[in-house]
Coordinates of C-alpha atoms and ligand atoms in Angstrom, one line a residue:
X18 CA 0.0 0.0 0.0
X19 CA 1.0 3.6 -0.8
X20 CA 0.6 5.1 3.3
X21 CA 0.9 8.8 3.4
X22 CA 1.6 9.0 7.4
X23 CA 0.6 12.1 8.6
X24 CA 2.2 13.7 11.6
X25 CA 3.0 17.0 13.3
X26 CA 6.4 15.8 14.5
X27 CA 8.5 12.7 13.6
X28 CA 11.8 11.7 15.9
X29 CA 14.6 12.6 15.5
X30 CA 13.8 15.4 13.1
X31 CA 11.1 17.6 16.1
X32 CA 9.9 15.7 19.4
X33 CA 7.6 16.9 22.0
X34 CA 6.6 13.8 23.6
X35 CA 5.5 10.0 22.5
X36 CA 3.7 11.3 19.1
X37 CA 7.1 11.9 17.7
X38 CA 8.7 8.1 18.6
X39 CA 5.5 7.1 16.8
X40 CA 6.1 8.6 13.7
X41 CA 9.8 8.0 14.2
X42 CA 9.4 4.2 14.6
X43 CA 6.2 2.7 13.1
X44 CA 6.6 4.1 9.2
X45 CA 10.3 2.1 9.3
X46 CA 8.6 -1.3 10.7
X47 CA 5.6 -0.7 7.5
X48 CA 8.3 -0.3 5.3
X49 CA 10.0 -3.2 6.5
X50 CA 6.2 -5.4 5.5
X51 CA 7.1 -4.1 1.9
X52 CA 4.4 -0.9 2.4
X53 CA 5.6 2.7 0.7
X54 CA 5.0 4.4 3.7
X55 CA 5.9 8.4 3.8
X56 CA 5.9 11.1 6.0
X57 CA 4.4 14.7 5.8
X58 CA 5.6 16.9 8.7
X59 CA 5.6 21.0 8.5
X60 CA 8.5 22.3 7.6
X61 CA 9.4 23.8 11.4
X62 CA 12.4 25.8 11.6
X63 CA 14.6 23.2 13.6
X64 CA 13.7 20.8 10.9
X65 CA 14.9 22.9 8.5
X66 CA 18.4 23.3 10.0
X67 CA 18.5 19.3 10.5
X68 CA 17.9 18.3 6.7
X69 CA 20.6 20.2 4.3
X70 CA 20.1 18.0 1.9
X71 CA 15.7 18.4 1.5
X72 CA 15.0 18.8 -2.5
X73 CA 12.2 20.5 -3.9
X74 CA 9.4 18.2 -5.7
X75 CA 6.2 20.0 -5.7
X76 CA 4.6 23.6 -4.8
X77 CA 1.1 25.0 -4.2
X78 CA -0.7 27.4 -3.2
X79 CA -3.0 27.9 0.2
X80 CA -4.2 30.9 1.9
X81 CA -2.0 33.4 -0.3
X82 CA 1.4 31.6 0.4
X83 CA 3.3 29.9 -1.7
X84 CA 4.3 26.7 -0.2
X85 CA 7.1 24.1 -1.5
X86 CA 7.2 20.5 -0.7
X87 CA 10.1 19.3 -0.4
X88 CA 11.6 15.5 0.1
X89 CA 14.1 14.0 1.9
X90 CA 14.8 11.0 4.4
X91 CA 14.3 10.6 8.0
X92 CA 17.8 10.5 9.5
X93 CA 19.1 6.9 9.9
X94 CA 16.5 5.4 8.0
X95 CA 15.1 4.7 4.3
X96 CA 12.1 6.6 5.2
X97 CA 10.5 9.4 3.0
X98 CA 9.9 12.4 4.3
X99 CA 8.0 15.3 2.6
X100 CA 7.9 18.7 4.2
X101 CA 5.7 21.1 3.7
X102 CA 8.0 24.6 3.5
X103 CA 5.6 28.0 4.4
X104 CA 7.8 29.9 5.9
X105 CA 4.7 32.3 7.1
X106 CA 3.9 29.3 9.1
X107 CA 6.4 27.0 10.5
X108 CA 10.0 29.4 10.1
X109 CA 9.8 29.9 13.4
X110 CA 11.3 29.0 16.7
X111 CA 11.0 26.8 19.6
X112 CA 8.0 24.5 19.8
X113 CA 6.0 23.4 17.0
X114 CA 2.8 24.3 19.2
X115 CA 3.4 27.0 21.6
X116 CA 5.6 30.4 21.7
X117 CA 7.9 30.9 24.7
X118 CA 5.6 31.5 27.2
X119 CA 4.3 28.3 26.7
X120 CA 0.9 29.7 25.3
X121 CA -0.6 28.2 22.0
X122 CA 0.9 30.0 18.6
X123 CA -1.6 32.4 18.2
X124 CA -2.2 31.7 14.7
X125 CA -2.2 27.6 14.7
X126 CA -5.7 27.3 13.3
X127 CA -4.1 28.7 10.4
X128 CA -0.4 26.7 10.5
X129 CA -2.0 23.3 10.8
X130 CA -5.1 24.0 8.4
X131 CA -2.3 25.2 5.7
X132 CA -0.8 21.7 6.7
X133 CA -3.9 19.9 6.5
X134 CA -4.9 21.5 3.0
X135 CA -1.3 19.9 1.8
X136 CA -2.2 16.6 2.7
X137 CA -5.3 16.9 0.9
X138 CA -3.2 18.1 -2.6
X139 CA -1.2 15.1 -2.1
X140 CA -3.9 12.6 -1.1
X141 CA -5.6 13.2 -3.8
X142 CA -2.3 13.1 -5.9
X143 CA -2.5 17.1 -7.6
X144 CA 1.2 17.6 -6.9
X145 CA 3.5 17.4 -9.4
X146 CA 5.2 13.9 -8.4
X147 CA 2.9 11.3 -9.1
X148 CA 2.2 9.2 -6.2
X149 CA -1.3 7.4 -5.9
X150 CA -2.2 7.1 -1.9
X151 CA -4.4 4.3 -0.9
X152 CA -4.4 5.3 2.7
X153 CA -4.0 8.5 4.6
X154 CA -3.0 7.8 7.9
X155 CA -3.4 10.9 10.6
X156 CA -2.4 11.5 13.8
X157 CA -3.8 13.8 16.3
X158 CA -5.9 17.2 16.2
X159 CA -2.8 18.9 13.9
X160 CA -4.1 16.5 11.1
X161 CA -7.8 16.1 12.2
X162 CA -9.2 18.8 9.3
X163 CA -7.5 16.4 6.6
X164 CA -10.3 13.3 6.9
X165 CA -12.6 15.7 6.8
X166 CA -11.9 17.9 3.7
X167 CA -11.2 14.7 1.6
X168 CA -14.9 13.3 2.5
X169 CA -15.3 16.1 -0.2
X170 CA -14.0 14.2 -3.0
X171 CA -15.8 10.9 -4.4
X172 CA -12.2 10.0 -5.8
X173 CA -10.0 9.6 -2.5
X174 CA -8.1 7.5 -0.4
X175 CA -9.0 5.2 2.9
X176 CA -8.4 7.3 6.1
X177 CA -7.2 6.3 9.1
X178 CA -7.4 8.6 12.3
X179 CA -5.1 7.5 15.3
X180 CA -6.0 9.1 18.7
X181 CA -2.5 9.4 20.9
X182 CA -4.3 12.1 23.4
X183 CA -7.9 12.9 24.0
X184 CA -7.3 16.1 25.6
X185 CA -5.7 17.9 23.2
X186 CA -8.1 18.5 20.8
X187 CA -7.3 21.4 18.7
X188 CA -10.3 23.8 19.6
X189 CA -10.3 27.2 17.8
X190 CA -13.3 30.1 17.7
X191 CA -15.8 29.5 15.0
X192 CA -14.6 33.0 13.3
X193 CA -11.9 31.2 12.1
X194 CA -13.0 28.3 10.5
X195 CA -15.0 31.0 8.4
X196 CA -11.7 32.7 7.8
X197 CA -10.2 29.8 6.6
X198 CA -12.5 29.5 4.2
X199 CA -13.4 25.6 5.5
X200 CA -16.5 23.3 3.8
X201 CA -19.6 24.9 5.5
X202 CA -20.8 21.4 5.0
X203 CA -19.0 20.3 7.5
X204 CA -19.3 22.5 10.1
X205 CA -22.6 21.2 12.3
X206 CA -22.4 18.9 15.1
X207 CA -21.7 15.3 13.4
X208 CA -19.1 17.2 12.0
X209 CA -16.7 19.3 13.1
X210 CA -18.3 22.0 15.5
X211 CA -18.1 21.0 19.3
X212 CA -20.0 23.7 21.6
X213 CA -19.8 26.6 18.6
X214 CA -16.4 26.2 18.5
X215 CA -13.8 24.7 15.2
X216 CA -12.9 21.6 16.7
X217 CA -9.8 19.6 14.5
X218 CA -10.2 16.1 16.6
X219 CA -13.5 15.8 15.5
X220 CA -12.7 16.4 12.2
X221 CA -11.0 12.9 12.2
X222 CA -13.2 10.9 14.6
X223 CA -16.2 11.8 12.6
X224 CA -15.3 11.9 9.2
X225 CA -11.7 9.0 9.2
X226 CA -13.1 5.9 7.8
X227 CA -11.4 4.2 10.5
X228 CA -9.9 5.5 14.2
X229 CA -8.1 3.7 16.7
X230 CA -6.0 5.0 19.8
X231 CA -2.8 3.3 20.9
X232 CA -3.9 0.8 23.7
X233 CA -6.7 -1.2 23.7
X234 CA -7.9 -0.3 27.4
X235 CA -7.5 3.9 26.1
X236 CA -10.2 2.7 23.4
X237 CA -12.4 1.9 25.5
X238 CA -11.7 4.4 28.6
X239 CA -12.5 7.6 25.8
X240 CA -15.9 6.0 25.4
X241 CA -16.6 7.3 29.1
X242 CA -17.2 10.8 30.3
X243 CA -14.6 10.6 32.7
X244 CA -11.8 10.5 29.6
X245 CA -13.8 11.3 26.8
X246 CA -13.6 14.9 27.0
X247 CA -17.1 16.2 25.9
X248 CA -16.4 13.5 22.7
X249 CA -17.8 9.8 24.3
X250 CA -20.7 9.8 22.5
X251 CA -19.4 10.6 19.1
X252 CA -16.6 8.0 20.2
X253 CA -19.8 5.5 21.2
X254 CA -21.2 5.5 17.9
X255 CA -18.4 5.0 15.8
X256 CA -17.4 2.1 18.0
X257 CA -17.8 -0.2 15.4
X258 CA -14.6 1.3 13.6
X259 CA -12.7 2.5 16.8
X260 CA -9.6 0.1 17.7
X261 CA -6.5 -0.1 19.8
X262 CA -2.9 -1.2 18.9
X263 CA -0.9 -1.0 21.6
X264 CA 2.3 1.3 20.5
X265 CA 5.8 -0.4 19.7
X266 CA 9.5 1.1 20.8
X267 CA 12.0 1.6 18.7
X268 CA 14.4 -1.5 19.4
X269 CA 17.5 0.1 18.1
X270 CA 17.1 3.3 20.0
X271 CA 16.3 1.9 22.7
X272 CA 18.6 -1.2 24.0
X273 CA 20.7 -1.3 26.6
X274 CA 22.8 -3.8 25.1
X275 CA 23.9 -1.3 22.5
X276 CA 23.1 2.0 24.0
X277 CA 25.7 4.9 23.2
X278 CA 24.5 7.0 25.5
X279 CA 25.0 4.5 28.6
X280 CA 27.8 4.4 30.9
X281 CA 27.5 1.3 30.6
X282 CA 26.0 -1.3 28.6
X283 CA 24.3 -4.2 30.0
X284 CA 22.0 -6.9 28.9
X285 CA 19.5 -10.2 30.7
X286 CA 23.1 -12.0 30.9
X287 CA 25.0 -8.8 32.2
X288 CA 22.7 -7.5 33.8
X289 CA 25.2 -7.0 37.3
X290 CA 26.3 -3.9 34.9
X291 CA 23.5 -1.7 35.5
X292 CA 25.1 -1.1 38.8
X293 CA 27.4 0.9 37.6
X294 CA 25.0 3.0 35.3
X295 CA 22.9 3.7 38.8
X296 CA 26.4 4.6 40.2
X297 CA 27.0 7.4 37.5
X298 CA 23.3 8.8 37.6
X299 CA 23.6 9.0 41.5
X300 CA 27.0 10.7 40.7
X301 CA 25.4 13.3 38.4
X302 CA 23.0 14.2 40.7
X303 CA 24.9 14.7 43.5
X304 CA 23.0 11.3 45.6
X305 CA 24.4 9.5 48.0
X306 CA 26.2 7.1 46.5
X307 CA 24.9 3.7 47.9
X308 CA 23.8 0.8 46.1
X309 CA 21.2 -0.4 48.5
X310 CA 18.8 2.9 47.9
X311 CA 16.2 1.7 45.5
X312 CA 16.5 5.0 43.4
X313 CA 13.1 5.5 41.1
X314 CA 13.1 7.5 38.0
X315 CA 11.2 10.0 36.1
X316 CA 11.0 11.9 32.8
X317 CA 8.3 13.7 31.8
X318 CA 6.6 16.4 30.7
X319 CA 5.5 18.5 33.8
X320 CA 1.5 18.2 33.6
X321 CA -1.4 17.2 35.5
X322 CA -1.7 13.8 33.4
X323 CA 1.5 12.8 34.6
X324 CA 0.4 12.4 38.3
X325 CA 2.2 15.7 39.2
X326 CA -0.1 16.7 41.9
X327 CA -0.6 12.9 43.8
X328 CA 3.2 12.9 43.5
X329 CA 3.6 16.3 45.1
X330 CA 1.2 15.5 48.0
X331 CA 3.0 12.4 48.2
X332 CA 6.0 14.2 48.8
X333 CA 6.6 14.3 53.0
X334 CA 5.9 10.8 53.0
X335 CA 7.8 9.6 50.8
X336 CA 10.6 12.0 51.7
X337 CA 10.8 9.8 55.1
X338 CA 11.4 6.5 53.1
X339 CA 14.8 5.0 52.0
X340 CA 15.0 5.7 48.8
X341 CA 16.4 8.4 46.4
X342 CA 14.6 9.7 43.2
X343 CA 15.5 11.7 40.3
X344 CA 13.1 13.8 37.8
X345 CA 14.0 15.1 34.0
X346 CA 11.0 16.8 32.5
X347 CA 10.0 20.6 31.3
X348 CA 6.8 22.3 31.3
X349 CA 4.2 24.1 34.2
X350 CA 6.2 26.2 36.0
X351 CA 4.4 25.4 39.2
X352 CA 5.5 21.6 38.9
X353 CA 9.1 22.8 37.5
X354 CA 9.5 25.2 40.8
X355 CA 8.2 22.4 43.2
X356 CA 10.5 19.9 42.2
X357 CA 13.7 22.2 41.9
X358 CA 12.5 22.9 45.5
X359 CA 12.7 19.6 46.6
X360 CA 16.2 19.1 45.0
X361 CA 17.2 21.8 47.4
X362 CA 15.7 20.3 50.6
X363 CA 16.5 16.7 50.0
X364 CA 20.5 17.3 47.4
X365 CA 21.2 13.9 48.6
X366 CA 18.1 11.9 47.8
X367 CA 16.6 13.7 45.2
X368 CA 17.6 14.7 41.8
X369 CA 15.7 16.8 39.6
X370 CA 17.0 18.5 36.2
X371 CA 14.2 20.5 34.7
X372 CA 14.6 20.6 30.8
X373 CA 14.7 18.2 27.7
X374 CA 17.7 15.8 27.6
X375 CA 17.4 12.8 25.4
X376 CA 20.9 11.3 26.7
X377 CA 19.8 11.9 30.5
X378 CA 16.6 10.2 29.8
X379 CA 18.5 7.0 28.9
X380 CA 20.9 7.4 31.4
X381 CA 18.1 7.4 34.1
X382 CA 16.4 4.3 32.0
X383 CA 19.2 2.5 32.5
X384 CA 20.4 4.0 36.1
X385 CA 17.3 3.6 38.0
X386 CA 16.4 0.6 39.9
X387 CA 12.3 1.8 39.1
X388 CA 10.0 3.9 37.5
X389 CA 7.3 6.2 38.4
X390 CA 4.3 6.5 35.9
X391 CA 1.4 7.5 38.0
X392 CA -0.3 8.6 35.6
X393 CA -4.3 10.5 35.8
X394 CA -4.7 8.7 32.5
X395 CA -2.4 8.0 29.8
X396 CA -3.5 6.6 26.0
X397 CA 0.1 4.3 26.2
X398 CA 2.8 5.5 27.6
X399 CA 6.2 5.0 26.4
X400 CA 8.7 5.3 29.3
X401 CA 7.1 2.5 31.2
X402 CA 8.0 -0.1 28.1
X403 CA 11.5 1.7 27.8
X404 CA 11.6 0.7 31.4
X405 CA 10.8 -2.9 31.0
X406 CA 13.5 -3.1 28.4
X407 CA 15.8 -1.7 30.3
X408 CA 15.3 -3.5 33.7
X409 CA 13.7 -1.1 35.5
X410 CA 10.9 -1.9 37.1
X411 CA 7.4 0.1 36.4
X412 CA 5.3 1.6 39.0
X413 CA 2.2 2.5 37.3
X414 CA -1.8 3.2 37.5
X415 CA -4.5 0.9 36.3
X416 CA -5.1 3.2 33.0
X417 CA -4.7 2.9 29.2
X418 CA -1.4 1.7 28.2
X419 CA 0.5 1.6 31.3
X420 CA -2.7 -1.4 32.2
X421 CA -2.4 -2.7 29.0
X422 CA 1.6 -3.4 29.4
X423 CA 2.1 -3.7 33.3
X424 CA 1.4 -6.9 35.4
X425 CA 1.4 -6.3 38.7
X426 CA 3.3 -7.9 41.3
X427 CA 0.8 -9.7 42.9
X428 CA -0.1 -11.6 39.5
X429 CA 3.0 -13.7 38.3
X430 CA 4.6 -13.1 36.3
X431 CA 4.8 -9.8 37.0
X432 CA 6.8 -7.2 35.7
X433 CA 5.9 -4.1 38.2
X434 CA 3.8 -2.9 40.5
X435 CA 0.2 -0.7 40.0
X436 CA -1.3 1.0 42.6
X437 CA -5.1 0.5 42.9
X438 CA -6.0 3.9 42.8
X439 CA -5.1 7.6 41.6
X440 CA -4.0 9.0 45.0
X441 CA -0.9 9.8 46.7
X442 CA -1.9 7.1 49.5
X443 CA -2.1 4.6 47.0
X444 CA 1.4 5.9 45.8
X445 CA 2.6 5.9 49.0
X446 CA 2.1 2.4 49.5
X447 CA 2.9 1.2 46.2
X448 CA 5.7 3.1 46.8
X449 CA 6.4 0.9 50.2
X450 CA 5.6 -2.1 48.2
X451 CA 7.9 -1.7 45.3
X452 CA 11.2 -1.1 48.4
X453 CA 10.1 -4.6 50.0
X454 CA 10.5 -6.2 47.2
X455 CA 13.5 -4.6 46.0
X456 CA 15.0 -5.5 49.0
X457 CA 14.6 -9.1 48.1
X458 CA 17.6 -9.2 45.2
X459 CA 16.2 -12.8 44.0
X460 CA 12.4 -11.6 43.8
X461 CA 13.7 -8.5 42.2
X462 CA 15.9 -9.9 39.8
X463 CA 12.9 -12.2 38.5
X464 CA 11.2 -9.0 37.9
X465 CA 13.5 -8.0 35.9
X466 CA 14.3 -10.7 34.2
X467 CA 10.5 -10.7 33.2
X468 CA 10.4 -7.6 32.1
X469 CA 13.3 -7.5 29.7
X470 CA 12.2 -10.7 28.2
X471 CA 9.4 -9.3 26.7
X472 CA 9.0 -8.1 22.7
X473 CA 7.8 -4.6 22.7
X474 CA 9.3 -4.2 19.2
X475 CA 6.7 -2.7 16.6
X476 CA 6.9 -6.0 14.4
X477 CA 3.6 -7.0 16.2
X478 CA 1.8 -3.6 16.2
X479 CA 3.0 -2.8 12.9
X480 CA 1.4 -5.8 11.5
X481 CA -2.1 -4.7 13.2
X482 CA -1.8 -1.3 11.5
X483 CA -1.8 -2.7 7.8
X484 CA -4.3 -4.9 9.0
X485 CA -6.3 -1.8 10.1
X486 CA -5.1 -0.2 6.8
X487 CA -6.6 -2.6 4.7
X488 CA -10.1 -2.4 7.1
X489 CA -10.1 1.3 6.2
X490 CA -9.9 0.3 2.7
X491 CA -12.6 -1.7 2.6
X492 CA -15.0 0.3 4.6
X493 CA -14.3 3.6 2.5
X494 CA -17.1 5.6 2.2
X495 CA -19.1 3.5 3.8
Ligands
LIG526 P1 3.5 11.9 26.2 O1 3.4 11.7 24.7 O2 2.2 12.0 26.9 O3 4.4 13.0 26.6 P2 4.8 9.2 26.3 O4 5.2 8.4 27.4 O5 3.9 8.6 25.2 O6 4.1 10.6 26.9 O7 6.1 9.8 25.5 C1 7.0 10.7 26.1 C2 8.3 10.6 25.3 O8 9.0 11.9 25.5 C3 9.2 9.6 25.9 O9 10.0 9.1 24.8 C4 10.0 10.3 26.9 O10 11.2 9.7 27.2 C5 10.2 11.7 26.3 N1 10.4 12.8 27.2 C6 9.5 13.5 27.9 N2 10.0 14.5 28.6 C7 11.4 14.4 28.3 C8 12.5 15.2 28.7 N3 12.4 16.2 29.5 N4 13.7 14.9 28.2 C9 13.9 13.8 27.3 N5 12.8 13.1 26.9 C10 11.6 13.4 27.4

């Protein structure tokens, strides 16, 4: 099949979070089932300076800008990347969504529409390379408007609609869906109006011939008020086309067998050697530097979702317990300040570096002896399967992915532990739970064992895609 994968950022070219090791890793493993899988990503600034060698294969025209696509490959791979090159829109810097004060690019309706009107020129094969799509695969709001505006044509692809977060949901005022000059047949409430308001999600989980969300368990939590955001009805009624396929890692990037950015290797047969990794994290942090502390890990971005609040309340208890703990993440400055203030109370037992740091965040894969994930809800999670291949043991909530891919102690054979409810007592003693253990090395090192045993390459998922590709196929219009 000809897959025209659509994303708003792609690893390693532009990541803000799991989207990006999506796009980064699933388009390689279709390619490697024999499928002509591309990429279309905006042409952001930082991508720009990452890809000398992009060449010019098409141009158009949207909104009174001349746009250029361009081609090239996605770094370390055979993978085809088109860009779509407005300067007015994406030569910009920083974030792809939000300006330095971390509010919303004031003008995004416009950036991602321009984007989405793109992907419609090339679904629909008007550019001047010829390449017939059988299958437009989006992902998230930033490409929500493109099912949508190619229900338009009775000539078009199969669309596919992947959901990686319910809560973003790209919601703009209805002026400017009039301003963009968007299908008035679309706007009404099977469509893409939600409350008066332009709503881009709804765009692809009305109109994609197929959706599906990355864990089976997040399929069927959206279908509830409690994570459906306003959208579990719509999401009830198309239930007969909504699906979950539990997300793959990317093998290569992530092995601690062959990790460049480790300290120290290590593998199931060497796995004595991640000793020394924990030595050099507690080093860099300034920890105590003791073996027998069972040091827990996180690296996130600083939200609500993550569990930021339970964690924070969880705080003076956990404070009292023997263990240390070290935080990477970026992003509300309430959660950034409160954890840079607990790096100064507790410098030997916690560790906190606010930011982005892709070599940290393996280096505290591979250094920690757990994982926190307590997530409010979370579609599937990546770090807790980077965890599992790394050795380190998940400490998770009963939601989406994280339920989907964690088994807890209690239930051999385990592979971590999940705390029965979203509150900092239940962290607390999961918490508790998790050092018992730990302090049984043979009990421990069958959890590990466990958990780095397991195949969470995409081979699997990648297959259910195609299969879902060739669903979307045959329900097309229907
Ligand atoms: P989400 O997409 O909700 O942010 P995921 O668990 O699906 O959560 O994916 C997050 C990805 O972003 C992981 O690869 C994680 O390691 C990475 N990440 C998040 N914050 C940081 C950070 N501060 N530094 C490096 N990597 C980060």
């Amino acid at each position: 099949m000809n897959c025209l994968f659509v994303t708003s950022e792609a690893f390693p070219l532009i990541k803000t979070g799991g989207l990006a090791d999506v796009a980064g890793s699933l388009p390689r493993a279709l390619l490697q089932l024999d499928q002509d899988v591309r990429i279309i990503l905006p042409a952001y600034r930082s991508v720009m300076q990452q890809v000398a060698a992009a060449s010019e294969i098409a141009s158009t025209h949207h909104y009174g800008h001349s746009i250029r696509v361009l081609q090239t490959r996605l770094p370390g791979t055979r993978v085809q990347v088109l860009l779509v090159d407005c300067p007015a829109a994406f030569d910009r810097p920083g974030n792809p969504y939000v300006d330095d004060s971390g509010d919303p690019w004031s003008d995004n309706a416009f950036r991602f529409a321009l984007f989405n009107q793109v992907v419609v020129d090339v679904a629909l094969n008007r550019l001047a390379f010829d390449w017939p799509v059988d299958i437009v695969h989006c992902n998230d709001w930033q490409s929500g408007l493109a099912p949508a505006l190619l229900t338009q044509f009775s000539e078009r692809p199969a669309t596919l609609f992947t959901i990686h977060n319910m809560a973003y949901q790209g919601l703009f005022d209805k002026q400017s869906y009039f301003d963009l000059g968007l299908p008035m047949s679309l706007w009404h409430l099977n469509g893409v109006e939600f409350h008066d308001l332009f709503s881009f999600i709804k765009g692809g989980l009305s109109y994609a011939d197929c959706i599906n969300t990355v864990s089976s368990q997040y399929a069927l939590e959206i279908q509830t008020p409690e994570f459906g955001y306003g959208l579990a009805d719509l999401l009830q009624y198309r239930a007969d086309r909504l699906f979950g396929i539990l997300n793959g890692i990317d093998t290569e990037v992530w092995n601690p067998g062959r990790d460049e950015q480790l300290v120290q290797k290590y593998n199931r047969r060497t796995l004595d050697q991640k000793a020394d990794n924990k030595r050099a994290l507690q080093r860099y942090f300034g920890l105590t530097d003791d073996a027998s502390l069972p040091l827990f890990g996180m690296i996130s971005r600083l939200v609500e979702q993550k569990g930021l609040e339970i964690i924070l309340q969880a705080m003076p208890a956990l404070a009292k317990m023997p263990l240390q703990m070290v935080f990477l993440g970026s992003g509300q400055t309430q959660y950034e300040t409160a954890l840079r203030d607990l790096a100064t109370t507790y410098p030997d037992r916690i560790g906190v570096t606010i930011g982005y740091d892709e070599q940290l965040s393996h280096r505290i894969e591979a250094g920690c002896d757990a994982y926190l994930m307590p997530s409010m809800f979370e579609p599937c999670g990546l770090n807790q399967l980077y965890s599992l291949r790394y050795g380190t043991i998940p400490l998770v909530t009963r939601v989406g992915g994280l339920a989907d891919s964690v088994r807890d102690y209690s239930r051999p054979p385990a592979n971590g532990f999940i705390m029965p409810d979203f509150t900092s007592k239940s962290l607390v003693a999961t918490v508790r739970r998790t050092i018992d253990v730990f302090h049984h090395p043979q009990r421990w090192r069958e959890l590990q064992l466990n958990a780095m045993a397991e195949d969470h390459s995409w081979k699997n998922s990648a297959r259910e895609y195609l299969q879902l590709y060739q669903k979307a196929v045959e329900l097309q219009g229907q």
